[in-house]
Every structure is written in structure tokens, then in C-alpha cells.
């Protein structure tokens, strides 16, 4: 009866010391289990696969208009529109085919570090130094002031580093310099779930592609990538982690690469990995064989964000040189 | 008293999380790698950035009208 009325009381035999011992032995067991599975490297399995033949990827479009570093971009599901956000405080929606700027929003803060296109194509979300993530419905009326219909959805206690709609326009997932990720209801602005586990700023998040969409991964300044049910810290290497083997299976790096990679994305089949670097280049890696296939030049400053289009026919890059490029 | 309670509940949470991670089913890298490879090779034909697409069907590669500066 005494134990039930005081929920923080010790269970029998439990103490900080015994719990610490248990956690240490569990950590050791986990390391051993993972090591047992490391029977081969990915590139060894891929030895007999033919090398990727020469790629003919070049810049096909340059999107100019931002006045300062472009920090983030996202594709619309229609595979032609993009949204981008910049240190200049602006968020621009572009038609990637014609280069037309369809919408522009001026945010109340500079350093808009995150932006995302809603699955319906009817709204965009963005935020940064304002510690919030706001949703702007996109109006067909060119004269309408988008800022008037703005809806503040997410509130963090530090900068917003990433945002993504889940499977619908109704829920928004955010990551923040406050060390947390959070899931929000767009309509009411209510916090649905918050994710604590990082011990430093969370810089990036990405949802697993699936109809039910209930897993996402986040990366942070604590050098951890966490996989969850429901500002770029740059690493010189890119690593492939297989969830089923529960370990790293490949590392993509070269001694000649001394600048960090800020952003990565896979081509449609998963064979190519596009990585944007702080030395202004984009490296294309063979995911299976581990070698670098080519280096793409064009940007005149750090590459902050890389994303392959929804049908894989092109990829876009955003840069501190104030432009975006579409490559195909 | 409060700090002991919070370290205790933190430790409990850590142990619970570690038990969860220890119970995850794992496969060998050789199996995971061969499945990754199979997926890449099976989908290679649809990957426009890898193999290109028949002329004219990639909208970003289509020629656009140029303005004379």
C-alpha cells in the first residue's frame, strides 16, 4: 500500500547503482550483438555489380532572386514547383520549369532555416530564428497578401531547424535548436507529441516514405541520428545505416574531402547518393560500391540543401550563393 | 529529494529504452547489403538521374527558349 501511494518510491532491490549496472551491461550487450552481424562490407557484396557509367548531369536551371544565403528548399508533389527560404527573411515559391516566382512571403525574422511544401500543394510551412513554424495557404489571387492568412502552428524555445508535413496538410513535424522534435496539429496549433532524446540542437529531420508514415529520423549536434516512432552540423563523411542490421553498412568519404557535407538525398533507385558540401560542390556517390562517381560544380558558396524531385527526374540544390539550381 | 527522484526516473527510462533496443530483431549485414543491392538494380531502369530518359521526356532537359541579353 505504501509503494502504491508513492509512485517514485524504489521497487524492491532497485537503486541508482543497480539501474546503472543494468544499463551498462545492456549497452555492452548491444555492442556485442551488433558486432556479430558485421560479416561483410556493402561494397564487397557489390563487387560484381557493374560500375555506374558516365552520368550526364548538368545544371539545367538557375533560380535567382534571394538576396542572401538560401538555407532550405522543398519540392511540391507536382514535381515542378519548389519552395525556398533564405537568410534574407524571404520564402519564395518557384515554378521550376519556367523560373517564374509564383509567391513570395517576407517573414518577420531573418534566417528562415526551414521550409516545406504541403502534400496538397496548397500551402507552405516555414520558420527559423522566430522559433516558430508557420503555415501560409497559397492563394491563386496574385494580389492577395499571403502574410494575412498566416497561421502560427509550432512554438519552440529555440530556432526552428527543420519542418515537414506528414502524410497530409493536417500535421507538421518540426525539429529545433532546443533539442527536441515535435508533431503538431496544423488546424488548432496543438502540440500532439514531443520527442526528447537528443542532448543538443536537432538540425535535421526526415520522414520514412510510407502510406502510414509513422517513423522519422532526426540528426543533431550530439552526433546522433535517432529513429522515432511518430543547422547543419557538418560531418566530413556520409554514412549509410541499415535499420534491419541495426548498424552502419557504408561510409562515403575521401581524404581529399576536407569540408563537411550539409545535406544528402538518394536518387529514385537508391543507387546514387547526392551530397552537398561546404566547399561549394555536390558529390555523387555510388551507394553500393562506395566510390565517388563525379563532382558537380556550379555553386559559388556552400551548398545547404539537396533534394531529388518526387519522380526522380531531377534534383535541386540550394546555396549560400543566394541561388538554387536544378540538375538533370 | 527531488533530484534523486528525477535521476531515478531518468535511469529507469534509460534502462527501459536500452531493453527496447536490445530486443530489436537484427539481420546480418550480408543479407541487408544484398537486399539493398537488389532494390537498386531492380529500380535502376526508372532512375532518370542514373540512366537518363528517352529524349524529350525529361522536362528539365527539354530545350527552353533563350533570351538574347
Short mmCIF file of C-alpha atoms in Angstrom, two decimals:
data_model
loop_
_atom_site.label_atom_id
_atom_site.label_comp_id
_atom_site.label_asym_id
_atom_site.label_seq_id
_atom_site.Cartn_x
_atom_site.Cartn_y
_atom_site.Cartn_z
CA UNK A 1 0.00 0.00 0.00
CA UNK A 2 2.87 2.36 0.82
CA UNK A 3 4.57 1.64 -2.55
CA UNK A 4 1.36 2.37 -4.45
CA UNK A 5 0.75 5.74 -2.85
CA UNK A 6 4.31 6.96 -3.54
CA UNK A 7 4.99 6.17 -7.23
CA UNK A 8 8.56 7.43 -7.08
CA UNK A 9 9.48 5.00 -4.31
CA UNK A 10 12.09 2.35 -5.02
CA UNK A 11 10.97 -1.02 -6.27
CA UNK A 12 12.42 -3.80 -4.18
CA UNK A 13 16.13 -4.26 -4.93
CA UNK A 14 16.21 -1.20 -7.19
CA UNK A 15 18.59 1.66 -6.60
CA UNK A 16 20.51 4.13 -8.77
CA UNK A 17 23.51 1.80 -8.57
CA UNK A 18 21.66 -1.34 -9.69
CA UNK A 19 19.99 0.57 -12.54
CA UNK A 20 23.39 1.93 -13.64
CA UNK A 21 24.82 -1.61 -13.65
CA UNK A 22 21.85 -2.84 -15.67
CA UNK A 23 22.22 -0.02 -18.22
CA UNK A 24 25.99 -0.61 -18.56
CA UNK A 25 25.51 -4.33 -19.18
CA UNK A 26 22.70 -3.65 -21.68
CA UNK A 27 24.94 -1.20 -23.59
CA UNK A 28 27.72 -3.80 -23.70
CA UNK A 29 25.30 -6.48 -24.89
CA UNK A 30 24.01 -4.19 -27.66
CA UNK A 31 27.56 -3.52 -28.91
CA UNK A 32 28.32 -7.25 -28.97
CA UNK A 33 25.08 -8.14 -30.78
CA UNK A 34 25.69 -5.51 -33.47
CA UNK A 35 29.31 -6.56 -33.96
CA UNK A 36 28.26 -10.20 -34.52
CA UNK A 37 26.27 -9.17 -37.58
CA UNK A 38 29.10 -7.27 -39.23
CA UNK A 39 30.11 -10.13 -41.53
CA UNK A 40 30.85 -8.15 -44.68
CA UNK A 41 31.06 -4.63 -46.12
CA UNK A 42 28.40 -3.36 -48.56
CA UNK A 43 30.99 -2.65 -51.26
CA UNK A 44 32.25 -6.24 -51.03
CA UNK A 45 28.75 -7.58 -51.69
CA UNK A 46 28.56 -5.17 -54.63
CA UNK A 47 31.90 -6.21 -56.16
CA UNK A 48 30.31 -7.94 -59.15
CA UNK A 49 27.93 -5.08 -59.88
CA UNK A 50 28.87 -3.09 -62.97
CA UNK A 51 30.30 0.35 -62.37
CA UNK A 52 27.90 3.21 -62.97
CA UNK A 53 28.54 4.53 -66.48
CA UNK A 54 29.28 8.20 -67.07
CA UNK A 55 26.46 10.46 -65.92
CA UNK A 56 25.35 13.41 -67.98
CA UNK A 57 24.10 15.57 -65.15
CA UNK A 58 24.44 19.35 -65.56
CA UNK A 59 22.76 22.47 -64.29
CA UNK A 60 19.53 22.96 -66.25
CA UNK A 61 18.06 25.88 -64.32
CA UNK A 62 19.39 28.59 -62.02
CA UNK A 63 16.83 30.21 -59.73
CA UNK A 64 17.94 33.69 -58.75
CA UNK A 65 16.00 36.07 -56.55
CA UNK A 66 17.01 35.65 -52.94
CA UNK A 67 19.17 38.43 -51.51
CA UNK A 68 21.20 36.23 -49.21
CA UNK A 69 22.11 32.60 -48.45
CA UNK A 70 19.44 30.06 -49.38
CA UNK A 71 19.09 27.74 -46.39
CA UNK A 72 16.41 25.26 -47.31
CA UNK A 73 14.15 24.09 -50.12
CA UNK A 74 11.45 21.55 -50.75
CA UNK A 75 9.70 20.16 -53.83
CA UNK A 76 5.99 20.26 -54.42
CA UNK A 77 4.46 16.84 -55.24
CA UNK A 78 3.72 18.16 -58.75
CA UNK A 79 7.48 17.75 -59.47
CA UNK A 80 7.77 21.25 -60.90
CA UNK A 81 7.22 23.74 -58.09
CA UNK A 82 9.67 24.39 -55.29
CA UNK A 83 9.68 26.48 -52.13
CA UNK A 84 12.88 28.01 -50.79
CA UNK A 85 13.78 30.04 -47.70
CA UNK A 86 16.70 32.33 -47.05
CA UNK A 87 18.73 34.30 -44.56
CA UNK A 88 17.18 37.33 -46.25
CA UNK A 89 13.91 36.55 -44.45
CA UNK A 90 12.02 35.62 -47.61
CA UNK A 91 10.25 32.47 -48.66
CA UNK A 92 9.75 32.06 -52.43
CA UNK A 93 7.61 29.57 -54.36
CA UNK A 94 9.04 28.91 -57.85
CA UNK A 95 7.87 27.18 -61.00
CA UNK A 96 10.97 25.09 -61.76
CA UNK A 97 10.15 24.75 -65.46
CA UNK A 98 9.65 28.46 -66.26
CA UNK A 99 11.60 30.03 -63.37
CA UNK A 100 8.54 32.18 -62.54
CA UNK A 101 8.32 33.27 -58.93
CA UNK A 102 4.71 32.39 -58.08
CA UNK A 103 4.62 33.62 -54.49
CA UNK A 104 6.90 35.47 -52.10
CA UNK A 105 6.49 35.93 -48.37
CA UNK A 106 8.53 38.20 -46.13
CA UNK A 107 9.00 36.65 -42.71
CA UNK A 108 9.27 38.73 -39.52
CA UNK A 109 12.74 37.28 -38.92
CA UNK A 110 15.92 36.67 -40.90
CA UNK A 111 17.49 33.19 -41.14
CA UNK A 112 14.45 31.23 -42.29
CA UNK A 113 16.16 27.88 -41.81
CA UNK A 114 13.34 25.55 -42.70
CA UNK A 115 10.59 25.37 -45.27
CA UNK A 116 8.30 22.64 -46.56
CA UNK A 117 5.61 22.22 -49.23
CA UNK A 118 2.28 20.78 -48.11
CA UNK A 119 1.29 17.47 -49.81
CA UNK A 120 -1.77 19.15 -51.37
CA UNK A 121 0.43 21.85 -52.94
CA UNK A 122 -1.88 24.44 -51.39
CA UNK A 123 0.32 25.69 -48.56
CA UNK A 124 3.90 26.03 -47.37
CA UNK A 125 5.38 25.93 -43.87
CA UNK A 126 8.46 27.85 -42.75
CA UNK A 127 10.33 29.19 -39.76
CA UNK A 128 13.75 29.88 -38.28
CA UNK A 129 15.01 32.44 -35.80
CA UNK A 130 11.45 33.29 -34.83
CA UNK A 131 11.39 29.88 -33.01
CA UNK A 132 8.11 29.10 -34.75
CA UNK A 133 6.82 27.19 -37.74
CA UNK A 134 4.03 28.99 -39.59
CA UNK A 135 1.81 27.75 -42.39
CA UNK A 136 0.87 30.04 -45.32
CA UNK A 137 -2.02 28.93 -47.56
CA UNK A 138 -1.05 29.71 -51.18
CA UNK A 139 -3.57 31.95 -52.80
CA UNK A 140 -4.43 31.86 -56.51
CA UNK A 141 -5.01 35.61 -56.30
CA UNK A 142 -1.65 37.24 -57.06
CA UNK A 143 -2.69 40.43 -55.35
CA UNK A 144 -3.54 38.78 -52.07
CA UNK A 145 -1.13 39.34 -49.23
CA UNK A 146 -0.11 35.83 -48.12
CA UNK A 147 1.04 37.10 -44.73
CA UNK A 148 -2.56 37.98 -43.86
CA UNK A 149 -3.64 34.32 -43.83
CA UNK A 150 -0.55 33.13 -41.94
CA UNK A 151 -1.13 30.56 -39.21
CA UNK A 152 1.39 30.05 -36.40
CA UNK A 153 1.49 26.34 -35.68
CA UNK A 154 4.66 25.29 -33.87
CA UNK A 155 6.37 27.03 -30.97
CA UNK A 156 9.82 26.01 -29.80
CA UNK A 157 12.13 27.60 -27.26
CA UNK A 158 14.96 27.93 -29.77
CA UNK A 159 15.42 28.21 -33.55
CA UNK A 160 13.45 26.03 -35.94
CA UNK A 161 15.94 23.86 -37.88
CA UNK A 162 13.59 21.64 -39.87
CA UNK A 163 9.95 21.10 -40.75
CA UNK A 164 7.98 18.57 -42.76
CA UNK A 165 4.31 17.84 -43.32
CA UNK A 166 3.40 14.24 -42.53
CA UNK A 167 1.12 12.43 -44.99
CA UNK A 168 -1.39 15.26 -45.05
CA UNK A 169 -1.66 19.02 -44.73
CA UNK A 170 -3.03 18.48 -41.25
CA UNK A 171 0.11 17.56 -39.33
CA UNK A 172 3.53 19.14 -39.16
CA UNK A 173 6.73 17.65 -37.78
CA UNK A 174 9.41 20.08 -36.56
CA UNK A 175 12.98 19.96 -35.26
CA UNK A 176 14.63 22.66 -33.19
CA UNK A 177 17.79 24.05 -31.67
CA UNK A 178 16.03 23.45 -28.34
CA UNK A 179 16.98 19.77 -28.73
CA UNK A 180 13.51 18.43 -29.43
CA UNK A 181 11.30 17.37 -32.33
CA UNK A 182 7.55 17.82 -32.19
CA UNK A 183 4.38 16.82 -34.01
CA UNK A 184 1.66 19.49 -34.33
CA UNK A 185 -1.94 19.70 -35.46
CA UNK A 186 -1.98 22.44 -38.11
CA UNK A 187 -5.61 23.49 -37.67
CA UNK A 188 -5.54 24.03 -33.89
CA UNK A 189 -1.80 24.60 -33.38
CA UNK A 190 -1.90 21.96 -30.69
CA UNK A 191 1.22 20.01 -29.75
CA UNK A 192 0.38 16.33 -30.39
CA UNK A 193 3.64 14.69 -29.43
CA UNK A 194 7.09 15.82 -28.46
CA UNK A 195 10.28 13.85 -28.94
CA UNK A 196 13.04 14.18 -26.36
CA UNK A 197 16.24 12.20 -26.64
CA UNK A 198 18.82 14.41 -28.30
CA UNK A 199 21.28 16.02 -25.92
CA UNK A 200 21.99 19.01 -28.17
CA UNK A 201 20.42 21.00 -31.05
CA UNK A 202 18.47 18.90 -33.54
CA UNK A 203 19.44 20.05 -37.01
CA UNK A 204 17.50 17.93 -39.40
CA UNK A 205 14.61 15.52 -39.77
CA UNK A 206 13.15 13.27 -42.44
CA UNK A 207 10.05 11.09 -42.59
CA UNK A 208 10.19 7.47 -43.72
CA UNK A 209 8.33 7.07 -47.01
CA UNK A 210 5.23 5.01 -46.31
CA UNK A 211 1.44 5.33 -46.50
CA UNK A 212 1.05 5.23 -42.75
CA UNK A 213 4.08 7.49 -42.26
CA UNK A 214 4.77 6.86 -38.60
CA UNK A 215 8.56 6.79 -38.46
CA UNK A 216 11.04 9.56 -38.83
CA UNK A 217 14.74 10.12 -38.29
CA UNK A 218 16.37 13.18 -36.75
CA UNK A 219 20.01 14.21 -36.61
CA UNK A 220 21.60 16.50 -34.09
CA UNK A 221 24.68 18.26 -32.80
CA UNK A 222 25.09 15.38 -30.33
CA UNK A 223 26.32 13.35 -33.35
CA UNK A 224 23.37 11.01 -33.05
CA UNK A 225 20.74 10.08 -35.57
CA UNK A 226 17.61 8.91 -33.81
CA UNK A 227 14.85 6.89 -35.39
CA UNK A 228 11.50 7.63 -33.81
CA UNK A 229 8.22 6.01 -33.82
CA UNK A 230 6.00 9.11 -34.73
CA UNK A 231 21.73 23.62 -38.52
CA UNK A 232 23.96 21.84 -40.19
CA UNK A 233 26.39 20.05 -38.01
CA UNK A 234 28.72 19.12 -40.81
CA UNK A 235 30.33 15.70 -40.96
CA UNK A 236 33.10 15.11 -43.47
CA UNK A 237 31.76 11.64 -44.17
CA UNK A 238 28.34 10.42 -45.22
CA UNK A 239 27.25 7.15 -43.67
CA UNK A 240 24.63 4.60 -44.66
CA UNK A 241 22.91 2.98 -41.72
CA UNK A 242 20.72 -0.07 -42.29
CA UNK A 243 17.88 -0.28 -39.78
CA UNK A 244 17.37 -4.02 -40.24
CA UNK A 245 21.00 -4.83 -39.47
CA UNK A 246 20.94 -2.06 -36.88
CA UNK A 247 24.36 -0.76 -37.91
CA UNK A 248 26.34 1.30 -40.34
CA UNK A 249 26.93 -0.53 -43.63
CA UNK A 250 28.85 2.01 -45.70
CA UNK A 251 30.87 5.21 -45.40
CA UNK A 252 31.27 7.65 -48.27
CA UNK A 253 34.41 9.73 -47.84
CA UNK A 254 37.72 10.60 -49.44
CA UNK A 255 40.90 12.04 -47.95
CA UNK A 256 40.64 14.89 -50.42
CA UNK A 257 37.29 15.94 -48.95
CA UNK A 258 38.05 18.23 -46.06
CA UNK A 259 34.82 20.20 -45.93
CA UNK A 260 31.63 18.99 -44.31
CA UNK A 261 28.54 17.70 -46.05
CA UNK A 262 25.37 19.57 -45.18
CA UNK A 263 22.64 17.61 -46.90
CA UNK A 264 22.06 14.35 -48.76
CA UNK A 265 19.41 12.62 -50.84
CA UNK A 266 19.12 9.36 -52.79
CA UNK A 267 18.21 9.00 -56.46
CA UNK A 268 15.00 7.08 -57.14
CA UNK A 269 16.55 3.59 -57.24
CA UNK A 270 18.83 4.33 -54.30
CA UNK A 271 21.95 3.71 -56.40
CA UNK A 272 23.14 7.33 -56.37
CA UNK A 273 23.70 9.48 -53.30
CA UNK A 274 23.85 13.24 -53.89
CA UNK A 275 25.65 15.14 -51.12
CA UNK A 276 26.05 18.91 -50.87
CA UNK A 277 29.22 20.22 -49.28
CA UNK A 278 30.61 23.34 -47.66
CA UNK A 279 33.29 23.52 -50.38
CA UNK A 280 30.52 24.58 -52.80
CA UNK A 281 30.39 21.23 -54.62
CA UNK A 282 27.95 18.35 -54.88
CA UNK A 283 29.44 14.87 -54.87
CA UNK A 284 27.65 11.95 -56.49
CA UNK A 285 28.40 8.62 -54.74
CA UNK A 286 27.74 5.04 -55.82
CA UNK A 287 25.74 3.81 -52.81
CA UNK A 288 26.55 0.12 -53.39
CA UNK A 289 30.20 0.27 -54.40
CA UNK A 290 31.16 3.21 -52.18
CA UNK A 291 33.13 5.20 -54.74
CA UNK A 292 32.60 8.77 -55.79
CA UNK A 293 31.26 8.91 -59.36
CA UNK A 294 31.50 12.62 -60.02
CA UNK A 295 31.77 16.11 -58.59
CA UNK A 296 29.30 18.75 -59.70
CA UNK A 297 30.49 22.35 -59.80
CA UNK A 298 28.40 25.45 -60.20
CA UNK A 299 27.51 26.95 -56.87
CA UNK A 300 29.63 29.83 -55.64
CA UNK A 301 29.22 29.20 -51.95
CA UNK A 302 28.23 26.41 -49.54
CA UNK A 303 25.52 24.03 -50.64
CA UNK A 304 22.93 23.99 -47.84
CA UNK A 305 20.26 21.62 -49.12
CA UNK A 306 19.86 18.91 -51.76
CA UNK A 307 16.62 17.18 -52.72
CA UNK A 308 15.66 14.82 -55.53
CA UNK A 309 12.34 15.63 -57.21
CA UNK A 310 9.29 13.46 -56.42
CA UNK A 311 9.62 11.37 -59.61
CA UNK A 312 13.42 11.32 -59.61
CA UNK A 313 13.90 13.11 -62.92
CA UNK A 314 16.00 15.87 -61.38
CA UNK A 315 17.39 17.18 -58.15
CA UNK A 316 17.59 20.68 -56.74
CA UNK A 317 20.30 22.31 -54.67
CA UNK A 318 20.14 25.43 -52.52
CA UNK A 319 23.17 27.53 -51.67
CA UNK A 320 24.56 30.38 -49.64
CA UNK A 321 25.36 31.96 -53.03
CA UNK A 322 21.65 33.02 -53.00
CA UNK A 323 20.64 30.73 -55.85
CA UNK A 324 19.05 27.37 -56.36
CA UNK A 325 20.00 25.01 -59.18
CA UNK A 326 18.07 22.22 -60.80
CA UNK A 327 20.24 19.36 -62.11
CA UNK A 328 19.23 16.65 -64.53
CA UNK B 1 14.98 14.51 -2.65
CA UNK B 2 13.56 15.81 -5.95
CA UNK B 3 16.91 15.46 -7.71
CA UNK B 4 17.26 11.84 -6.55
CA UNK B 5 13.74 11.13 -7.83
CA UNK B 6 14.46 12.69 -11.20
CA UNK B 7 17.82 10.85 -11.64
CA UNK B 8 15.98 7.68 -10.69
CA UNK B 9 13.21 8.20 -13.23
CA UNK B 10 15.83 9.17 -15.86
CA UNK B 11 17.73 5.96 -15.19
CA UNK B 12 14.52 3.90 -15.33
CA UNK B 13 13.71 5.47 -18.69
CA UNK B 14 17.24 4.78 -19.96
CA UNK B 15 17.10 1.12 -18.89
CA UNK B 16 13.66 0.73 -20.48
CA UNK B 17 14.94 2.29 -23.73
CA UNK B 18 18.04 0.05 -23.77
CA UNK B 19 15.88 -3.05 -23.18
CA UNK B 20 13.73 -1.97 -26.15
CA UNK B 21 16.80 -1.55 -28.36
CA UNK B 22 18.25 -4.89 -27.22
CA UNK B 23 15.02 -6.67 -28.18
CA UNK B 24 15.07 -5.35 -31.77
CA UNK B 25 15.38 -8.12 -34.40
CA UNK B 26 18.56 -7.77 -36.42
CA UNK B 27 19.80 -9.33 -39.65
CA UNK B 28 23.36 -9.79 -40.91
CA UNK B 29 24.97 -7.03 -42.98
CA UNK B 30 25.47 -9.55 -45.83
CA UNK B 31 21.71 -10.07 -46.06
CA UNK B 32 20.86 -6.38 -45.66
CA UNK B 33 23.52 -5.46 -48.25
CA UNK B 34 22.27 -7.97 -50.81
CA UNK B 35 18.70 -6.68 -50.39
CA UNK B 36 19.90 -3.06 -50.79
CA UNK B 37 21.73 -4.10 -53.95
CA UNK B 38 18.72 -5.95 -55.33
CA UNK B 39 16.48 -2.90 -54.77
CA UNK B 40 18.95 -0.58 -56.53
CA UNK B 41 19.37 -2.87 -59.53
CA UNK B 42 15.66 -3.62 -59.86
CA UNK B 43 14.78 0.08 -59.91
CA UNK B 44 17.72 1.30 -61.96
CA UNK B 45 15.64 1.49 -65.13
CA UNK B 46 13.29 4.05 -63.59
CA UNK B 47 16.08 6.23 -62.17
CA UNK B 48 16.32 9.12 -64.62
CA UNK B 49 19.41 10.62 -62.99
CA UNK B 50 21.22 7.27 -63.31
CA UNK B 51 20.29 6.06 -66.79
CA UNK B 52 18.71 9.11 -68.42
CA UNK B 53 15.30 9.08 -70.09
CA UNK B 54 14.31 8.84 -73.76
CA UNK B 55 14.88 12.17 -75.48
CA UNK B 56 12.21 14.74 -74.80
CA UNK B 57 10.58 13.21 -71.79
CA UNK B 58 12.60 14.92 -69.03
CA UNK B 59 11.03 18.37 -68.74
CA UNK B 60 14.16 19.84 -67.18
CA UNK B 61 16.32 18.63 -70.08
CA UNK B 62 13.98 19.99 -72.74
CA UNK B 63 15.39 23.00 -74.57
CA UNK B 64 13.86 26.30 -73.45
CA UNK B 65 13.63 29.47 -75.38
CA UNK B 66 16.61 31.71 -74.64
CA UNK B 67 16.50 35.45 -74.24
CA UNK B 68 19.18 37.43 -76.01
CA UNK B 69 20.88 39.67 -73.43
#
